[in-house]
XYZ file of C-alpha atoms in Angstrom:
345
model
C -23.067 13.410 -10.510
C -22.262 14.746 -7.053
C -19.793 12.414 -5.355
C -18.414 12.464 -1.838
C -15.119 10.656 -1.156
C -14.827 9.688 2.531
C -11.394 8.997 4.019
C -9.239 9.742 7.059
C -6.870 12.481 8.086
C -4.003 11.748 10.449
C -2.079 15.024 10.797
C 1.509 15.011 9.552
C 1.432 11.312 8.673
C 1.752 11.170 4.899
C 2.043 8.182 2.622
C 0.538 6.309 -0.275
C -2.978 6.653 1.153
C -2.860 10.416 0.639
C -1.827 9.955 -3.013
C -4.642 7.453 -3.436
C -7.240 9.897 -2.080
C -5.991 12.860 -4.120
C -5.713 10.910 -7.359
C -9.148 9.301 -7.042
C -10.688 12.727 -6.474
C -8.841 14.087 -9.494
C -9.914 11.175 -11.694
C -13.565 11.584 -10.728
C -13.361 15.323 -11.414
C -11.713 14.764 -14.791
C -14.555 12.376 -15.627
C -16.938 15.329 -15.285
C -18.295 14.869 -11.768
C -18.606 17.301 -8.863
C -16.425 15.875 -6.121
C -15.821 16.759 -2.488
C -13.509 14.981 -0.066
C -14.620 14.318 3.505
C -11.583 13.503 5.675
C -12.354 12.468 9.216
C -9.702 12.916 11.925
C -8.226 9.624 13.075
C -5.665 8.619 15.694
C -4.311 5.103 16.216
C -4.375 5.539 19.976
C -5.608 5.773 22.646
C -8.368 3.198 22.323
C -11.004 5.724 23.380
C -10.193 7.884 20.360
C -10.740 4.931 18.009
C -14.115 4.232 19.573
C -15.137 7.882 19.247
C -13.988 7.921 15.606
C -16.145 4.892 14.819
C -19.177 6.456 16.451
C -18.572 9.801 14.731
C -18.481 8.079 11.334
C -21.695 6.150 12.000
C -23.444 9.328 13.144
C -22.812 11.034 9.790
C -25.679 10.762 7.313
C -24.398 12.324 4.083
C -27.473 11.744 1.925
C -28.293 15.457 1.738
C -26.254 17.466 4.274
C -27.673 20.996 4.642
C -30.080 20.159 1.835
C -27.256 19.496 -0.649
C -28.026 16.233 -2.401
C -25.180 13.774 -2.854
C -25.569 11.066 -5.470
C -22.802 8.699 -4.430
C -20.553 8.087 -1.445
C -17.215 6.376 -2.105
C -15.444 5.431 1.123
C -11.839 4.313 1.375
C -10.687 3.789 4.962
C -11.643 2.626 8.433
C -13.678 4.092 10.053
C -14.740 6.482 7.267
C -16.540 3.613 5.560
C -19.042 3.845 8.406
C -20.482 7.108 7.025
C -24.092 6.550 5.966
C -25.492 7.031 2.466
C -28.076 5.004 0.486
C -25.718 4.768 -2.516
C -22.520 3.808 -0.743
C -19.593 2.180 -2.561
C -16.706 1.056 -0.348
C -13.237 0.702 -1.890
C -11.262 -0.509 1.099
C -7.557 0.345 1.273
C -7.280 -1.866 4.340
C -9.101 -2.487 7.590
C -7.745 -1.588 11.022
C -4.866 -4.039 10.711
C -3.970 -3.964 14.411
C -7.050 -6.049 15.240
C -6.875 -8.354 12.239
C -3.756 -9.875 10.663
C -1.400 -7.965 12.985
C -3.263 -8.873 16.171
C -1.240 -10.862 18.702
C -3.621 -12.414 21.258
C -0.756 -13.362 23.587
C 0.455 -9.783 23.903
C -2.949 -8.085 23.767
C -4.568 -6.575 26.838
C -8.179 -7.101 27.842
C -8.942 -3.692 26.357
C -7.266 -4.715 23.086
C -9.452 -7.830 22.899
C -12.557 -5.749 23.580
C -11.616 -3.258 20.847
C -11.011 -6.094 18.409
C -14.540 -7.413 18.962
C -16.025 -3.918 18.581
C -14.170 -3.218 15.320
C -15.074 -6.616 13.882
C -18.731 -5.894 14.624
C -18.423 -2.372 13.189
C -16.969 -3.733 9.943
C -19.634 -6.393 9.735
C -22.411 -3.849 10.304
C -21.237 -1.210 7.835
C -19.550 -3.309 5.126
C -21.904 -6.287 5.176
C -24.796 -4.509 3.430
C -22.395 -2.989 0.900
C -20.941 -6.424 0.171
C -24.361 -7.996 -0.331
C -25.229 -5.203 -2.776
C -22.082 -5.867 -4.830
C -20.632 -2.495 -3.927
C -17.649 -3.650 -1.865
C -14.237 -3.354 -3.491
C -10.695 -3.787 -2.213
C -7.408 -2.098 -2.991
C -5.876 -5.460 -3.936
C -6.611 -9.155 -3.895
C -4.742 -9.368 -0.588
C -7.148 -6.904 1.041
C -10.102 -8.777 -0.486
C -8.732 -12.036 0.937
C -8.565 -10.518 4.438
C -12.160 -9.319 4.198
C -13.197 -12.841 3.262
C -11.063 -14.543 5.909
C -11.923 -12.344 8.872
C -15.434 -11.089 8.022
C -16.707 -13.527 5.375
C -17.365 -10.548 3.075
C -16.943 -10.716 -0.692
C -14.986 -7.843 -2.233
C -13.746 -7.365 -5.758
C -10.168 -6.057 -6.148
C -9.609 -2.899 -8.166
C -6.001 -1.940 -8.899
C -5.020 1.669 -9.500
C -1.885 3.336 -10.888
C 0.801 4.909 -8.723
C 1.350 8.685 -8.782
C 3.430 10.031 -11.690
C 2.789 6.886 -13.696
C 3.684 8.577 -16.983
C 7.063 9.853 -15.796
C 8.960 6.643 -15.108
C 11.671 5.526 -17.537
C 14.610 3.132 -17.754
C 18.340 3.729 -18.193
C 21.330 1.379 -18.226
C 21.529 -0.323 -14.837
C 24.215 0.544 -12.330
C 25.496 -1.648 -9.516
C 22.854 -0.912 -6.906
C 19.541 -2.220 -5.604
C 16.920 0.445 -4.865
C 14.446 0.271 -1.973
C 12.293 3.392 -1.445
C 9.755 3.253 1.384
C 8.796 4.647 4.774
C 11.099 3.357 7.471
C 8.629 1.316 9.505
C 8.986 -2.142 11.000
C 6.510 -3.730 8.583
C 8.475 -2.484 5.558
C 11.415 -4.572 6.823
C 14.397 -2.451 5.818
C 16.224 -4.420 8.511
C 15.982 -7.576 6.371
C 17.834 -5.886 3.531
C 20.434 -4.336 5.839
C 21.186 -7.780 7.260
C 21.287 -9.202 3.728
C 24.008 -6.666 2.895
C 26.259 -8.302 5.475
C 25.882 -11.625 3.632
C 26.216 -10.477 0.013
C 29.312 -11.584 -1.871
C 28.973 -9.212 -4.828
C 30.006 -5.521 -4.892
C 26.393 -4.383 -5.030
C 25.241 -1.332 -3.082
C 21.805 -1.119 -1.488
C 20.211 2.322 -1.695
C 17.468 3.012 0.853
C 15.300 6.097 0.411
C 12.612 7.508 2.680
C 12.026 8.567 6.243
C 9.913 7.339 9.131
C 9.825 6.083 12.664
C 12.509 3.422 12.151
C 15.012 5.582 10.278
C 17.363 6.111 13.226
C 17.121 2.433 14.155
C 18.111 1.526 10.590
C 21.108 3.828 10.742
C 22.178 2.237 14.003
C 21.700 -1.277 12.607
C 23.905 -0.420 9.625
C 26.642 0.794 11.967
C 26.372 -2.269 14.222
C 26.720 -4.652 11.281
C 29.536 -2.628 9.734
C 27.843 -2.361 6.341
C 28.014 1.405 5.932
C 30.001 0.908 2.727
C 27.263 -1.380 1.324
C 24.083 0.386 2.405
C 23.395 4.012 1.498
C 20.708 6.012 3.323
C 19.298 8.819 1.193
C 16.598 9.979 3.607
C 13.784 11.973 2.101
C 14.110 12.516 -1.651
C 11.990 14.335 -4.223
C 9.743 12.590 -6.732
C 12.220 13.513 -9.470
C 15.131 11.981 -7.565
C 13.131 8.831 -6.888
C 12.289 8.389 -10.562
C 15.958 8.729 -11.518
C 16.998 6.235 -8.817
C 14.519 3.724 -10.219
C 15.737 4.294 -13.768
C 19.386 3.459 -12.998
C 18.906 0.600 -10.532
C 19.825 -2.968 -11.369
C 16.678 -4.054 -9.539
C 14.258 -2.998 -6.839
C 13.933 -4.784 -3.512
C 10.607 -4.558 -1.693
C 10.213 -7.166 1.088
C 7.452 -5.791 3.380
C 5.309 -7.994 5.580
C 1.792 -8.529 4.204
C 1.608 -5.269 2.250
C -1.852 -4.151 1.111
C -0.796 -3.151 -2.408
C 2.587 -1.408 -2.582
C 3.291 1.415 -5.036
C 6.977 0.426 -5.041
C 6.257 -2.701 -7.062
C 4.194 -0.798 -9.625
C 6.765 1.995 -9.912
C 9.508 -0.576 -10.501
C 7.459 -2.244 -13.240
C 6.937 1.133 -14.938
C 10.713 1.630 -14.741
C 11.382 -1.766 -16.386
C 13.072 -3.116 -13.276
C 12.719 -6.592 -11.750
C 11.432 -6.702 -8.182
C 12.773 -8.881 -5.389
C 10.038 -9.512 -2.853
C 9.160 -12.160 -0.261
C 6.693 -15.005 -0.067
C 4.813 -13.280 2.776
C 4.863 -9.772 1.301
C 1.217 -9.762 0.265
C 0.300 -7.255 -2.446
C 3.627 -7.319 -4.344
C 3.195 -11.052 -4.950
C 0.118 -10.253 -7.042
C 2.382 -8.586 -9.610
C 5.786 -10.266 -9.358
C 5.965 -13.523 -11.286
C 8.911 -15.508 -9.933
C 11.782 -15.861 -12.402
C 9.770 -13.923 -14.993
C 9.287 -10.337 -13.767
C 11.339 -10.637 -10.592
C 12.112 -12.960 -7.701
C 9.906 -14.128 -4.824
C 12.074 -15.514 -2.033
C 11.800 -16.515 1.606
C 11.802 -13.577 4.053
C 15.338 -14.136 5.311
C 18.526 -12.081 4.903
C 20.269 -15.100 3.376
C 17.616 -15.576 0.671
C 17.634 -11.883 -0.188
C 21.436 -11.825 -0.358
C 21.484 -14.754 -2.788
C 18.796 -13.129 -4.946
C 20.585 -9.786 -5.145
C 23.983 -11.363 -5.836
C 22.437 -13.504 -8.561
C 21.048 -10.511 -10.446
C 24.463 -8.866 -10.609
C 26.024 -12.111 -11.782
C 23.474 -12.275 -14.597
C 22.732 -8.685 -15.542
C 21.270 -9.724 -18.895
C 18.669 -11.816 -17.086
C 17.870 -8.895 -14.806
C 17.281 -6.702 -17.854
C 15.040 -9.342 -19.423
C 12.931 -9.602 -16.275
C 12.662 -5.804 -16.128
C 11.330 -5.713 -19.672
C 8.873 -8.479 -18.813
C 7.734 -6.464 -15.782
C 6.862 -3.489 -17.991
C 5.069 -5.797 -20.428
C 3.055 -7.258 -17.535
C 2.090 -3.751 -16.385
C 0.778 -2.965 -19.864
C -1.092 -6.268 -20.031
C -2.868 -5.535 -16.733
C -4.279 -2.299 -18.227
C -4.420 -0.484 -14.895
C -5.842 3.026 -15.263
C -7.847 5.608 -13.364
C -10.494 5.641 -16.074
C -11.203 1.946 -15.485
C -11.273 2.548 -11.708
C -13.866 5.300 -12.094
C -15.928 3.190 -14.455
C -16.096 0.234 -12.047
C -16.806 2.312 -8.954
C -19.641 4.248 -10.581
C -21.222 1.236 -12.252
C -21.476 -0.630 -8.946
C-alpha cells in the first residue's frame, strides 16, 4: 500500500511530535508499505500565517499527485489534517490548543476571537466527515475528550510507545527526583522548583531539557535559594536520559493538560513511580494513584509532601515502580497494534 503521512514542520522546534512522526513512518515501512511524509510549514503567529496554512492544507488534493496513486492518507496535526484524500484517516496529536482549552476570552483580541471561530469551523469541516466514517483517532483519551467537548466529534484513542522503548532499565534508586521535559510554561517546572523550597527531606530534584523558559527557571531557582536542591542539566543525550531514569527514586511530571506525555511512559518502562497532578491530562490515564504513582493537587505544597513521602518510604516507591512496569505490559502498547488499527479503519 502507498501511504502518505501528513504533518507539520516548524523549523528548529523539536519535540515529541517529531519522534511520533518519524516512528509512525518507520512502523508503516517495516510493515511492508511504501511511505512518504508530507510536512507542511507552520508558524504559530502571526494570525495571517495560520489562515494561509489552513487554506494551503485544504487546497492539497493528494489522491493522485502527478499521477502517482496514493492508497491512504494518515494525518496527524493541525492544519495538515485538512489535506484532501478519499481514504483519509486522522490520528490527531492535538488541535490548535490556543483556540480551545488554552483560550482566554478575557485576554483575547477581536482578531483572536475571529481566528477561534475560523479554526473551529475548519476542524468541523475536515474532521467531521472522518469522524462519521469511523476514521478519527486521537493520541490519547484526553485529546479524544477535547474533540468531543469542543467539536462534538467522536474519536478513538490509540496509544503509541515512546522512542527507545526497548532501552529503558532500572537500577537501585538514588536520592533524587527526575523531571525531563522542555522548559515551557505548560510543563510547569516552576511548580517543582517552588516545591523544593518546601521539602523537608534531603532529596534533590534533577531537571533536564531546554526551552523558552530555561533562563526563567534558573532565575527562579536563584530567587528561592534552592540551588542546592534543584539541579539543571540542560540538554542531555538519550543515553544520559535513560541512565537518569534508571537511578531516580521517582519521576515528577506535573504539566498542565498534557496531550499524552512520553515522560510518563518512559518512567513506567524504567520501573519508576510517577508524581503527576490532577489537571495534568494525559499522564493521569496511566498513573493509578497509590498504585503506580501519585496524583496530587497542582500546588508546590502537595508536590513537596508527595516527594518527601517517597523518600521516607523507599520500599513503597520501589513497589509502585514495579507496578508501573506491570501496567505498561498489561496495556500492550506497540507500533504493530497502532499500524493495524490505522489501516483497518
